[in-house]
CSV table of C-alpha atoms in Angstrom, one decimal:
chain,number,residue,atom,x,y,z
A,1,UNK,CA,-16.8,-21.5,-104.1
A,2,UNK,CA,-14.5,-23.5,-101.4
A,3,UNK,CA,-14.2,-22.0,-97.9
A,4,UNK,CA,-11.3,-22.4,-96.0
A,5,UNK,CA,-11.1,-21.5,-92.2
A,6,UNK,CA,-7.9,-20.1,-91.1
A,7,UNK,CA,-6.3,-19.3,-87.8
A,8,UNK,CA,-3.1,-17.4,-86.9
A,9,UNK,CA,-1.2,-16.4,-84.6
A,10,UNK,CA,1.2,-13.1,-84.1
A,11,UNK,CA,5.1,-14.1,-82.7
A,12,UNK,CA,7.3,-11.8,-81.4
A,13,UNK,CA,9.2,-11.4,-84.4
A,14,UNK,CA,5.9,-9.7,-85.7
A,15,UNK,CA,5.3,-13.1,-88.4
A,16,UNK,CA,1.6,-15.2,-88.0
A,17,UNK,CA,1.6,-18.4,-86.9
A,18,UNK,CA,-1.5,-20.9,-87.5
A,19,UNK,CA,-3.7,-21.1,-84.5
A,20,UNK,CA,-5.2,-17.9,-82.6
A,21,UNK,CA,-6.7,-15.8,-84.7
A,22,UNK,CA,-9.8,-17.2,-87.1
A,23,UNK,CA,-11.2,-16.8,-90.1
A,24,UNK,CA,-12.9,-17.8,-93.6
A,25,UNK,CA,-10.6,-17.4,-97.1
A,26,UNK,CA,-13.6,-17.7,-100.2
A,27,UNK,CA,-11.8,-19.2,-103.6
A,28,UNK,CA,-13.6,-18.0,-106.1
A,29,UNK,CA,-14.6,-20.4,-109.1
A,30,UNK,CA,-13.0,-18.0,-111.5
A,31,UNK,CA,-9.7,-17.8,-109.3
A,32,UNK,CA,-10.1,-21.8,-109.7
A,33,UNK,CA,-10.8,-21.5,-113.8
A,34,UNK,CA,-7.5,-18.7,-114.1
A,35,UNK,CA,-5.4,-21.5,-112.2
A,36,UNK,CA,-6.6,-23.9,-114.6
A,37,UNK,CA,-6.5,-22.0,-117.1
A,38,UNK,CA,-3.1,-21.0,-116.8
A,39,UNK,CA,-1.8,-24.2,-116.4
A,40,UNK,CA,-3.1,-25.6,-119.3
A,41,UNK,CA,-1.8,-22.9,-122.1
A,42,UNK,CA,2.0,-24.0,-120.6
A,43,UNK,CA,1.3,-27.5,-121.3
A,44,UNK,CA,3.3,-28.7,-124.4
A,45,UNK,CA,1.7,-29.0,-127.7
A,46,UNK,CA,-1.6,-26.6,-126.5
A,47,UNK,CA,-2.2,-24.4,-129.4
A,48,UNK,CA,-5.3,-22.6,-128.1
A,49,UNK,CA,-7.5,-23.3,-125.8
A,50,UNK,CA,-11.9,-23.9,-126.6
A,51,UNK,CA,-14.0,-24.1,-129.7
A,52,UNK,CA,-13.8,-22.4,-132.5
A,53,UNK,CA,-16.6,-20.3,-132.0
A,54,UNK,CA,-15.5,-19.5,-128.4
A,55,UNK,CA,-11.9,-18.7,-129.5
A,56,UNK,CA,-13.4,-16.3,-132.7
A,57,UNK,CA,-15.5,-14.5,-130.4
A,58,UNK,CA,-13.1,-14.1,-127.5
A,59,UNK,CA,-10.1,-13.6,-130.5
A,60,UNK,CA,-12.6,-10.3,-130.7
A,61,UNK,CA,-13.9,-8.9,-127.2
A,62,UNK,CA,-10.1,-9.5,-126.3
A,63,UNK,CA,-8.6,-7.3,-129.1
A,64,UNK,CA,-11.4,-4.8,-127.8
A,65,UNK,CA,-10.8,-5.2,-124.5
A,66,UNK,CA,-6.9,-5.2,-124.7
A,67,UNK,CA,-7.1,-8.5,-122.2
A,68,UNK,CA,-6.8,-12.2,-122.8
A,69,UNK,CA,-9.1,-14.5,-121.4
A,70,UNK,CA,-7.0,-17.1,-119.8
A,71,UNK,CA,-10.3,-19.3,-118.5
A,72,UNK,CA,-12.0,-19.5,-122.2
A,73,UNK,CA,-12.8,-23.3,-122.4
A,74,UNK,CA,-11.9,-23.6,-118.7
A,75,UNK,CA,-15.6,-25.1,-116.6
A,76,UNK,CA,-14.8,-25.5,-112.8
A,77,UNK,CA,-16.8,-27.2,-110.0
A,78,UNK,CA,-15.9,-26.0,-107.2
A,79,UNK,CA,-17.1,-27.8,-104.0
A,80,UNK,CA,-15.4,-27.2,-100.3
A,81,UNK,CA,-12.3,-29.1,-100.2
A,82,UNK,CA,-12.1,-30.4,-103.3
A,83,UNK,CA,-12.6,-29.3,-107.5
A,84,UNK,CA,-13.1,-30.5,-110.9
A,85,UNK,CA,-12.1,-28.9,-114.3
A,86,UNK,CA,-13.5,-29.6,-116.9
A,87,UNK,CA,-11.1,-27.9,-120.2
A,88,UNK,CA,-11.8,-27.7,-124.1
A,89,UNK,CA,-8.5,-27.4,-126.4
A,90,UNK,CA,-7.0,-27.3,-129.6
A,91,UNK,CA,-3.6,-29.6,-130.6
A,92,UNK,CA,-0.9,-28.6,-132.2
A,93,UNK,CA,-0.3,-30.9,-135.1
A,94,UNK,CA,2.7,-33.4,-134.1
A,95,UNK,CA,2.4,-33.6,-130.5
A,96,UNK,CA,1.5,-37.3,-129.2
A,97,UNK,CA,-2.4,-35.9,-128.2
A,98,UNK,CA,-1.5,-38.5,-124.9
A,99,UNK,CA,1.2,-36.6,-123.6
A,100,UNK,CA,0.0,-33.3,-124.4
A,101,UNK,CA,-3.2,-35.1,-122.2
A,102,UNK,CA,-0.9,-35.5,-119.4
A,103,UNK,CA,0.7,-32.8,-119.1
A,104,UNK,CA,-2.6,-30.7,-119.0
A,105,UNK,CA,-3.7,-32.5,-115.9
A,106,UNK,CA,-0.4,-33.1,-114.4
A,107,UNK,CA,0.0,-28.7,-114.8
A,108,UNK,CA,-3.2,-28.1,-113.7
A,109,UNK,CA,-3.7,-30.3,-110.5
A,110,UNK,CA,0.0,-29.6,-109.3
A,111,UNK,CA,-0.7,-25.3,-110.0
A,112,UNK,CA,-4.3,-26.1,-108.9
A,113,UNK,CA,-3.7,-28.0,-105.1
A,114,UNK,CA,-0.4,-25.6,-104.6
A,115,UNK,CA,-2.4,-22.5,-105.0
A,116,UNK,CA,-5.6,-23.1,-103.1
A,117,UNK,CA,-5.1,-26.1,-101.5
A,118,UNK,CA,-8.1,-27.5,-103.2
A,119,UNK,CA,-7.6,-31.7,-103.7
A,120,UNK,CA,-8.4,-31.8,-107.9
A,121,UNK,CA,-10.9,-34.8,-107.9
A,122,UNK,CA,-10.4,-34.7,-112.0
A,123,UNK,CA,-9.5,-33.3,-115.1
A,124,UNK,CA,-11.3,-33.9,-118.1
A,125,UNK,CA,-10.2,-32.7,-121.1
A,126,UNK,CA,-12.1,-32.2,-124.5
A,127,UNK,CA,-9.2,-32.7,-127.6
A,128,UNK,CA,-11.4,-29.7,-129.8
A,129,UNK,CA,-9.0,-29.9,-133.1
A,130,UNK,CA,-5.7,-30.0,-134.1
A,131,UNK,CA,-3.7,-27.3,-135.1
A,132,UNK,CA,-2.0,-27.5,-139.3
A,133,UNK,CA,1.1,-25.3,-139.3
A,134,UNK,CA,-0.2,-22.5,-141.8
A,135,UNK,CA,-4.0,-23.2,-141.5
A,136,UNK,CA,-4.3,-20.5,-138.7
A,137,UNK,CA,-8.8,-20.3,-138.7
A,138,UNK,CA,-8.2,-16.3,-137.8
A,139,UNK,CA,-5.7,-13.5,-137.9
A,140,UNK,CA,-5.7,-12.6,-135.3
A,141,UNK,CA,-5.1,-15.3,-132.8
A,142,UNK,CA,-1.3,-15.9,-133.0
A,143,UNK,CA,0.3,-19.1,-132.9
A,144,UNK,CA,2.4,-20.4,-129.8
A,145,UNK,CA,5.5,-20.1,-129.7
A,146,UNK,CA,7.4,-23.7,-128.6
């Protein structure tokens, strides 16, 4: 978990500055994983995240809970000032994997650093499969429109 020290001042207009009130902000690993997962899904060419087993298990869990786990296929290590992110993805056939990987890295770095203030030390991407149009491995998983 990342712990940030903070301070602020209340100004006459009611807004807060950054100097007198001290405290800490703790950022849970799950928060960083969620941010990274959402950024990964937004990258061009990403069909799904996680291994086929975790996608099948997750799809069943998502149907029962009526939710969509944005952290599926994402692992993070969060320190006090830095974080490392590992993601496993399935790439849509026809999209250049190197370009998709670059989009994933850029998206994760931009989102995590701007939202948490943590430096992203590395983003490791495992391309687990290529999705061929019309070859859905699960009826419950809908293809992403791009």
